[in-house]
Coordinates of C-alpha atoms and ligand atoms in Angstrom, one line a residue:
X380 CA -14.6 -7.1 -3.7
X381 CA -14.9 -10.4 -5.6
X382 CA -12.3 -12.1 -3.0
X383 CA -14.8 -10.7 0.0
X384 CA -17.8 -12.1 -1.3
X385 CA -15.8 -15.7 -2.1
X386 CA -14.8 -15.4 1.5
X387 CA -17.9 -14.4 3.4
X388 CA -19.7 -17.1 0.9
X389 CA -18.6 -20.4 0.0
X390 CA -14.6 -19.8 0.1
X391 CA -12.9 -23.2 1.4
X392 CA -15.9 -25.0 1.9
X393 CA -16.5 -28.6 0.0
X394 CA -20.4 -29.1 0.0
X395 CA -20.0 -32.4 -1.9
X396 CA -18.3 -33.8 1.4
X397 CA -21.3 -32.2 3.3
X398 CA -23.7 -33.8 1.2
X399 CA -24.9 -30.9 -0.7
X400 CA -25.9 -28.8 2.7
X401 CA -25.6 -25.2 1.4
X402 CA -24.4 -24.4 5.1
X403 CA -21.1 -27.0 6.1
X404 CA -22.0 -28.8 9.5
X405 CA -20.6 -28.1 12.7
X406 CA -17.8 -30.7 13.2
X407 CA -18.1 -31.4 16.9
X408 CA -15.4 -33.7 17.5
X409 CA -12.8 -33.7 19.8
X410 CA -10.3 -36.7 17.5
X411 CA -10.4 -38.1 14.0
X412 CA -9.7 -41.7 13.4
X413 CA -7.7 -43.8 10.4
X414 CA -8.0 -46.9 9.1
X415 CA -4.8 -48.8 9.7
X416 CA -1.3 -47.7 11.4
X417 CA 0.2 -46.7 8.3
X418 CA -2.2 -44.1 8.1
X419 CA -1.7 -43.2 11.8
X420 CA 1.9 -42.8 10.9
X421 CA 1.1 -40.5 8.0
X422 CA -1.1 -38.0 9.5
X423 CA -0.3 -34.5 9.0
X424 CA 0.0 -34.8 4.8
X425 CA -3.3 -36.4 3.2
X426 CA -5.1 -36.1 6.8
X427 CA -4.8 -32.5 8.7
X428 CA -6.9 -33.6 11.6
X429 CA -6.1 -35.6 14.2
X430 CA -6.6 -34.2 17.6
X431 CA -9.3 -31.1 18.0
X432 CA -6.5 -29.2 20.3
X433 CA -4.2 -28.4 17.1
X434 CA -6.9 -27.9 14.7
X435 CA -10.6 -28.6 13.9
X436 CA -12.4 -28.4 10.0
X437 CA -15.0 -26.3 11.3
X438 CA -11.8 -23.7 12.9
X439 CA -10.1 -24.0 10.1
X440 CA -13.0 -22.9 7.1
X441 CA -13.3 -20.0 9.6
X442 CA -9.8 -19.8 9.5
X443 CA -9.4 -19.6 5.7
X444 CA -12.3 -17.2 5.1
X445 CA -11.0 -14.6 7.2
X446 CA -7.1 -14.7 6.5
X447 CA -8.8 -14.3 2.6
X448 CA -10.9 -11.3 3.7
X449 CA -7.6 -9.4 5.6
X450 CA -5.3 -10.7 2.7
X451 CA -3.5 -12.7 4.7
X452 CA -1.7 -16.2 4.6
X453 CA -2.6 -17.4 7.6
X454 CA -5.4 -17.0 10.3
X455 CA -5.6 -18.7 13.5
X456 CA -8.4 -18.3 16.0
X457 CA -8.2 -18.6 19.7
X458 CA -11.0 -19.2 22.6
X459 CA -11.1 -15.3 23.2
X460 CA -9.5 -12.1 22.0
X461 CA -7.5 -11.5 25.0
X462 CA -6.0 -15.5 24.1
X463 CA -5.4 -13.6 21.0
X464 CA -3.4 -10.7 22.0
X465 CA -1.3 -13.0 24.4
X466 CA -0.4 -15.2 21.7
X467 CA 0.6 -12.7 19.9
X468 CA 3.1 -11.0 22.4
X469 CA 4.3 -15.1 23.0
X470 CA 5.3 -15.9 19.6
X471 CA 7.2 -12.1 19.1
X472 CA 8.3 -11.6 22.5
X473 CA 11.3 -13.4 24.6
X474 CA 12.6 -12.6 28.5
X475 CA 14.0 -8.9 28.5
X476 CA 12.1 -7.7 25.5
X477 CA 11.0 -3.9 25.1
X478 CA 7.2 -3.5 23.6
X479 CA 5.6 0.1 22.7
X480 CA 2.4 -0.2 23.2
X481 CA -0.5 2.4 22.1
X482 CA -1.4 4.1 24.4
X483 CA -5.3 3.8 24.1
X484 CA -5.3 0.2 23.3
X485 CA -7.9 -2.3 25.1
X486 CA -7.1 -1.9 28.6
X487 CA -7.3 -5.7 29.4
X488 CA -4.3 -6.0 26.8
X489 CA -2.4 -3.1 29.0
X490 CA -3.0 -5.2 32.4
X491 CA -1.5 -8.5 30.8
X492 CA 1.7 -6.5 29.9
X493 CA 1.7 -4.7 33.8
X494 CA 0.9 -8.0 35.9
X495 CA 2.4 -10.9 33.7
X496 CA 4.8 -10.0 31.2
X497 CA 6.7 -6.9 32.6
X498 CA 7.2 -8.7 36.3
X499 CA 7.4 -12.7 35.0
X500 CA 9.0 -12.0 31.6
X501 CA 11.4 -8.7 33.0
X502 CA 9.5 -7.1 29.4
X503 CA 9.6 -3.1 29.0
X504 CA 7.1 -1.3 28.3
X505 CA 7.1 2.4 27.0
X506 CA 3.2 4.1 25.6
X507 CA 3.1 6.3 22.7
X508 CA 0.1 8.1 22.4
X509 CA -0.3 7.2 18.6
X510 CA 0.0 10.4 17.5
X511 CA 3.8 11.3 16.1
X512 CA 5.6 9.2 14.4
X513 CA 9.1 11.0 15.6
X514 CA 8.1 10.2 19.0
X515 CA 7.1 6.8 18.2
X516 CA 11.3 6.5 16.6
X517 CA 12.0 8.4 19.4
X518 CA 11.2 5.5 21.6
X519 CA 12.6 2.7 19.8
X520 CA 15.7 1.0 21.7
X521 CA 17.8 -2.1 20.8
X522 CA 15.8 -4.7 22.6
X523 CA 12.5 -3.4 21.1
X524 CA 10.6 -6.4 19.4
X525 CA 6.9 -5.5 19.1
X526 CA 4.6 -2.0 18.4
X527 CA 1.2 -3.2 19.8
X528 CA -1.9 -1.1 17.7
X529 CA -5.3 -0.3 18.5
X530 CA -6.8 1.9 15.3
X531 CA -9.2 3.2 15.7
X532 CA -9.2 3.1 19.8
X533 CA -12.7 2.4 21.3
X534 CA -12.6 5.3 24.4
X535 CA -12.0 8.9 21.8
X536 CA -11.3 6.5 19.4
X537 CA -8.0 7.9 18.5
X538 CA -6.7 6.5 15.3
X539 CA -2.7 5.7 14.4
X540 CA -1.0 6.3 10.9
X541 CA -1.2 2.4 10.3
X542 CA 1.4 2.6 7.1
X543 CA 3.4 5.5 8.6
X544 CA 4.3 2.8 12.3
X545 CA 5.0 -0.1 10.0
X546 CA 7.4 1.6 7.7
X547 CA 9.1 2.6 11.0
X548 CA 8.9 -0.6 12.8
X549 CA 10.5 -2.7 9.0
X550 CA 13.3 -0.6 9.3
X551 CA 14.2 -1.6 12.7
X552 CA 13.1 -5.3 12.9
X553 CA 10.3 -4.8 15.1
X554 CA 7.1 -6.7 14.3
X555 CA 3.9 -4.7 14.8
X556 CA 0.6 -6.0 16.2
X557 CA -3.1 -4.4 15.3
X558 CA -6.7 -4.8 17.1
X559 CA -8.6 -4.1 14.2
X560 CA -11.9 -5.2 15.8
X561 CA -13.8 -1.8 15.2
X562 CA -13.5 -1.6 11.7
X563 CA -13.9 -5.5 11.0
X564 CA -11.8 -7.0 8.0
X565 CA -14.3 -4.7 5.6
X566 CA -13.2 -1.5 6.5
X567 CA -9.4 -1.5 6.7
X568 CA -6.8 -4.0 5.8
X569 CA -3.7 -3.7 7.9
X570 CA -2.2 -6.6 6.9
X571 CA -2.2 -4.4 3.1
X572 CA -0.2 -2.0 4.8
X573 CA 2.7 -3.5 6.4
X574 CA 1.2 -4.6 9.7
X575 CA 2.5 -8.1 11.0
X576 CA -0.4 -9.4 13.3
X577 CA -4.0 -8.6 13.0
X578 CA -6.2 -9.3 16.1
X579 CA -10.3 -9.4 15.6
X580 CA -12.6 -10.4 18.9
X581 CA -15.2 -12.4 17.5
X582 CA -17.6 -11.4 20.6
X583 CA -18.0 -8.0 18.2
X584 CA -18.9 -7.7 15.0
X585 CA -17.7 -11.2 13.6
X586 CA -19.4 -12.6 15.8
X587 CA -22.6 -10.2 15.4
X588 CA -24.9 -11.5 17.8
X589 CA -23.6 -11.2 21.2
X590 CA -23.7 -15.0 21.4
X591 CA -19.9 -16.2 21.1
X592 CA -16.4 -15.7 23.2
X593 CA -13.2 -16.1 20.2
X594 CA -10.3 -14.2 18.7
X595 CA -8.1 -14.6 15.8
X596 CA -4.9 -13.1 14.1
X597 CA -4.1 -13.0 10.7
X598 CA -0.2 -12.9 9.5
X599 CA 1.2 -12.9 6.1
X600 CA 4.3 -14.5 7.0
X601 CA 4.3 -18.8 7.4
X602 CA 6.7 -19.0 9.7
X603 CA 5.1 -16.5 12.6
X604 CA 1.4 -18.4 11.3
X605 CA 3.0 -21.7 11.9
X606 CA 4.7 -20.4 15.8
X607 CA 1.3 -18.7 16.7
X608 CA -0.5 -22.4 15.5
X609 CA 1.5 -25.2 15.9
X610 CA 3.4 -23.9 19.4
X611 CA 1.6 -21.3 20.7
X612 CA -2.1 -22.0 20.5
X613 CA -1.7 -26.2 20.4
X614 CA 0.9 -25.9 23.1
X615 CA -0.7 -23.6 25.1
X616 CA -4.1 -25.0 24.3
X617 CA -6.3 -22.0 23.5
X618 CA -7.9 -23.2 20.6
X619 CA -11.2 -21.6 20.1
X620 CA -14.5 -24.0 20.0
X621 CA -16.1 -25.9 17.0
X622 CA -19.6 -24.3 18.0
X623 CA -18.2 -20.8 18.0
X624 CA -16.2 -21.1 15.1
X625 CA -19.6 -22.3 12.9
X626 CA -21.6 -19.3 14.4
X627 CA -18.1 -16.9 13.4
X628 CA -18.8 -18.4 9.9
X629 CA -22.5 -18.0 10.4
X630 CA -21.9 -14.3 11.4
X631 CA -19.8 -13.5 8.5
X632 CA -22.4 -14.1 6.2
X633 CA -24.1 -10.7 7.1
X634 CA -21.4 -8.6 8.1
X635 CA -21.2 -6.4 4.9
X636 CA -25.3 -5.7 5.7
X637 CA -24.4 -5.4 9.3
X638 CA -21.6 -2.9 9.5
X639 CA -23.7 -0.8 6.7
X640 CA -26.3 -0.6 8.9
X641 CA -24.6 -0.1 12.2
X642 CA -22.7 2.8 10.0
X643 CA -25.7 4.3 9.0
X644 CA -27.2 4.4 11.5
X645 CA -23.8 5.2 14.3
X646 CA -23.3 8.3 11.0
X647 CA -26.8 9.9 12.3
X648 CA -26.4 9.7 16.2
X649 CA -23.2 11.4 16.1
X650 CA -24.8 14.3 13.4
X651 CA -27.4 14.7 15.9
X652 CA -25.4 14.8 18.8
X653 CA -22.7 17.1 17.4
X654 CA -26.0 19.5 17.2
X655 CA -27.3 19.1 20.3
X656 CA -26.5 22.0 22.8
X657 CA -26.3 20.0 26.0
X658 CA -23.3 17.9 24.5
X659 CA -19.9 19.5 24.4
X660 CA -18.0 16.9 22.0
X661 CA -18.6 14.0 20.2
X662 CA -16.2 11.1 19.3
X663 CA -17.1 9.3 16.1
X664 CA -14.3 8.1 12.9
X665 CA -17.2 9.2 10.1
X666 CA -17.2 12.9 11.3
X667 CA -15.4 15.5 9.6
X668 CA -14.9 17.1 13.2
X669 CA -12.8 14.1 13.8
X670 CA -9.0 15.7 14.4
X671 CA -7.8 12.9 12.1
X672 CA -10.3 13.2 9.1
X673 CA -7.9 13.4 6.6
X674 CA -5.9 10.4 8.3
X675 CA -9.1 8.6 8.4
X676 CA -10.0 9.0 4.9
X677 CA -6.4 7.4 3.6
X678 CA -6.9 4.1 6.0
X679 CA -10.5 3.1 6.7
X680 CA -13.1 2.3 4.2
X681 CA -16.0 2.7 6.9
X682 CA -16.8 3.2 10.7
X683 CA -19.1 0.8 12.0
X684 CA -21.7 2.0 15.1
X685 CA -19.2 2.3 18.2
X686 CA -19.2 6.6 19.3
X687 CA -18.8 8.0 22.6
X688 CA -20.0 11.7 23.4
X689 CA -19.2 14.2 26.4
X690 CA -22.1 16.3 27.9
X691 CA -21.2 20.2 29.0
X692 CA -22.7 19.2 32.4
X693 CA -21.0 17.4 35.1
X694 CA -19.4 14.1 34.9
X695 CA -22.5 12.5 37.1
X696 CA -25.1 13.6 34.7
X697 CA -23.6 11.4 32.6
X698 CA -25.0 8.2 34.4
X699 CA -28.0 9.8 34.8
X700 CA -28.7 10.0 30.8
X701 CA -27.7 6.3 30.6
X702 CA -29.8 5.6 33.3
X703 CA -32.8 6.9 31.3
X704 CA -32.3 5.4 28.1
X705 CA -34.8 3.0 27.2
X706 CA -33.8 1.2 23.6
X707 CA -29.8 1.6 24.4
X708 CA -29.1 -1.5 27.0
X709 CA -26.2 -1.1 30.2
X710 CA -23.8 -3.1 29.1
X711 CA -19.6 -3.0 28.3
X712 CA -19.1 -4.6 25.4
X713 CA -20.2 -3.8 21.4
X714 CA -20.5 -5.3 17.9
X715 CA -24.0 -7.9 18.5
X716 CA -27.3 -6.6 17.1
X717 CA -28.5 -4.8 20.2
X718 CA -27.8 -1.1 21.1
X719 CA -25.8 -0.2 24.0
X720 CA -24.4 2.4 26.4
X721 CA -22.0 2.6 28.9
X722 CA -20.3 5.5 30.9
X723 CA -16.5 3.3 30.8
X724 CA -14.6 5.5 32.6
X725 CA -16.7 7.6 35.2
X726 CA -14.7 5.8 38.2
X727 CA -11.1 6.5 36.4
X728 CA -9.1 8.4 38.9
X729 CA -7.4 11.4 37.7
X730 CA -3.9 9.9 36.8
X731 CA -5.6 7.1 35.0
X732 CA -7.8 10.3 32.9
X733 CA -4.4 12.2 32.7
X734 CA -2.7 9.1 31.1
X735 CA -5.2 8.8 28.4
X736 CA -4.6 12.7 28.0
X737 CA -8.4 13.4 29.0
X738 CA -9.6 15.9 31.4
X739 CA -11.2 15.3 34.9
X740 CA -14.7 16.8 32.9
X741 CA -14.3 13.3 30.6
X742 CA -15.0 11.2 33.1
X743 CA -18.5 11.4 32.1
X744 CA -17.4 10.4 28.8
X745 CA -21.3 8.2 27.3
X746 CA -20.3 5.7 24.9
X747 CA -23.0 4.1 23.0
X748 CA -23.2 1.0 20.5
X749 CA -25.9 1.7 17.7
X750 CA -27.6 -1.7 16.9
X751 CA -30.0 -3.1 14.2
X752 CA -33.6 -1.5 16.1
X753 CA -33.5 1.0 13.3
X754 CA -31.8 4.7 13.5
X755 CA -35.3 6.6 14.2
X756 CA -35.7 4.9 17.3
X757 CA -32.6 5.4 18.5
X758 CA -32.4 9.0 18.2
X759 CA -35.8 8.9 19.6
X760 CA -34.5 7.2 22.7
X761 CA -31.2 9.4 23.1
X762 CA -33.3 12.5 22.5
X763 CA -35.5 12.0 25.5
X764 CA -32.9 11.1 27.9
X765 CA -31.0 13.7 26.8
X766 CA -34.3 16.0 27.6
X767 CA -34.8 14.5 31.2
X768 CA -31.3 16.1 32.8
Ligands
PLP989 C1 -13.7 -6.9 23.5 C2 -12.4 -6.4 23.1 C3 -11.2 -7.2 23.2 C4 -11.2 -8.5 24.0 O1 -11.8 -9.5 23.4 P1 -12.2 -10.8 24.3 O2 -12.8 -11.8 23.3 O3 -13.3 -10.3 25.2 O4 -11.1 -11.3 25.0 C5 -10.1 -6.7 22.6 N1 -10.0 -5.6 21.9 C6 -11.1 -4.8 21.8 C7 -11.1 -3.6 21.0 C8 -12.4 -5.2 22.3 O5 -13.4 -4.4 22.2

């Protein structure tokens, strides 16, 4: 607790280089210069910066407060989550490798494998559906190098036994990789439970305003920090910006108030819509309906204000409740201040919905982000679309 609010405070800044500013500037600069040759020729050991590419201060104190918050040794933040994921798969991956990969992890993450990595990189591919961990052995073969995570997943939100797959994947050799962007580096701590790679998009709830693009993993292990920093992302070039990086700070100064809020508030929707006799089910971590509950309970110290509900009617009337809604905004993403819904998977043809185990009915599966506009009003505003179909 101490360690979170160092980190989310003043952890790894220096306000007597920033002349007593209680906030530490934005460094916006794309080089760093030295004073003579010799200090050219030095770089790297008394100066870290040289070139904004392979690292900036302003990156970096982001960089240090969040590996401190998922007790890790080493964070390094890229221009967007999806840079993030790729990286990721590019430092543990080679030609030929086999991957597992969840399968209800971010669907963006599941097109990079299918259009780049399995044709260009001749990679494997086999999904597990993050449920049984003899299944998940069952599907381990020589060549398998990396278990890609999503826990919980953002669709039914399906969550995986984080210790349970990286037990497994230490005994083979196989590194494991975790989007732990729903539960922010608050509520569960992979990295605490044998997990290689965490993966946060910044656009959610680090970010917390629906202002900034950026993602970052956190590793324990130097070597795999120093491949995903010093080749991957200053090789590759995905460095995330100076700006973004000093708003990701900015943002972690009220995540704890955030989250709490977005919980409270996320707890209440789902209580009323568990009630509510025109919706069939309801997909939320904090209930005790949740089929993993007990799961839940062991891994996550919170649930944040991402749920998704199905109505008894037909998958069309679905839109039309979306439609109506008044506070909650259209939109597909999650995590800022503002509330929004969504009905993500109403075009999914049937063997897409039959992949993710889901019925042709859950097509009209609503998912809704609760924001900051204060939990009355947003009941108010789900209970009269709701009423209007
Ligand atoms: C938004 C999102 C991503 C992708 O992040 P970008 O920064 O948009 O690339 C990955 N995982 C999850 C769970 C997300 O919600």
């Amino acid at each position: 607790m101490r360690e979170e609010r160092l980190a989310i405070t003043h952890l790894g800044e220096d306000q007597k280089q920033y002349m007593g500013a209680v906030v530490p500037p934005v460094f916006m600069n794309s080089l760093h210069v030295f004073e003579s040759m010799e200090e050219y020729a030095a770089r790297g050991e008394e100066q870290p910066y040289v070139y904004g590419r392979a690292a900036n201060p302003t990156v970096n104190l982001l960089e240090e407060k969040i590996a401190a918050l998922e007790e890790g040794c080493r964070a390094v933040a890229f221009s967007s989550g999806m840079a993030a994921a790729a990286s990721a798969i590019l430092a543990v991956c080679r030609a030929g490798s086999h991957i597992i990969c969840m399968r209800d992890v971010y669907q963006p993450v599941k097109n990079i494998l299918n259009r780049y990595f399995v044709p260009k990189m001749e990679i494997t591919v086999s999904y597990w559906d993050g449920l049984e961990l003899e299944k998940l052995e069952a599907l381990i073969q020589d060549n398998t190098d990396m278990i890609l995570l999503e826990s919980p997943a953002t669709f039914v939100f399906t969550v995986t036994d984080i210790a349970g797959v990286a037990g497994i994947a230490r005994a083979h050799g196989i590194k494991t990789y975790i989007d732990n962007t729903f539960c922010t580096p608050l509520y569960q701590k992979p990295l605490t439970m044998g997990i290689d790679i965490v993966m946060h998009t910044m656009s959610k709830y680090i970010g917390g305003h629906s202002d900034i693009i950026g993602g970052i993993l956190v590793v324990k292990d130097e070597e795999l920090g120093k491949m995903l920093q010093e080749t991957i992302r200053e090789l590759f070039g995905g460095i995330l910006g100076p700006m973004e990086a000093w708003l990701g700070i900015r943002g972690l100064r009220t995540l704890p108030l955030r989250v709490e809020k977005h919980q409270q508030t996320a707890m209440a929707a789902a209580r009323y819509l568990e009630l509510h006799p025109k919706v069939e089910k309801v997909f939320y971590t904090g209930l005790e309906s949740h089929p993993q509950a007990e799961l839940i309970k062991k891994q996550q110290k919170g649930h944040t204000g991402l749920l998704s509900f199905v109505l008894k009617d037909a998958p069309e009337k679905a839109a039309e409740v979306v439609n109506h809604l008044k506070v909650f905004e259209i939109g597909c993403s999650w995590g800022g201040f503002e509330s929004l819904a969504l009905c993500p998977i109403l075009s999914y043809k049937e063997e897409e919905l039959a992949f993710l185990n889901l019925t042709p009915h859950d097509r009209g599966l609503i998912r809704i982000h609760c924001g900051q506009e204060g939990t009355g009003v947003l009941l108010e505003d789900l209970e009269q679309a709701l009423k209007q179909v």
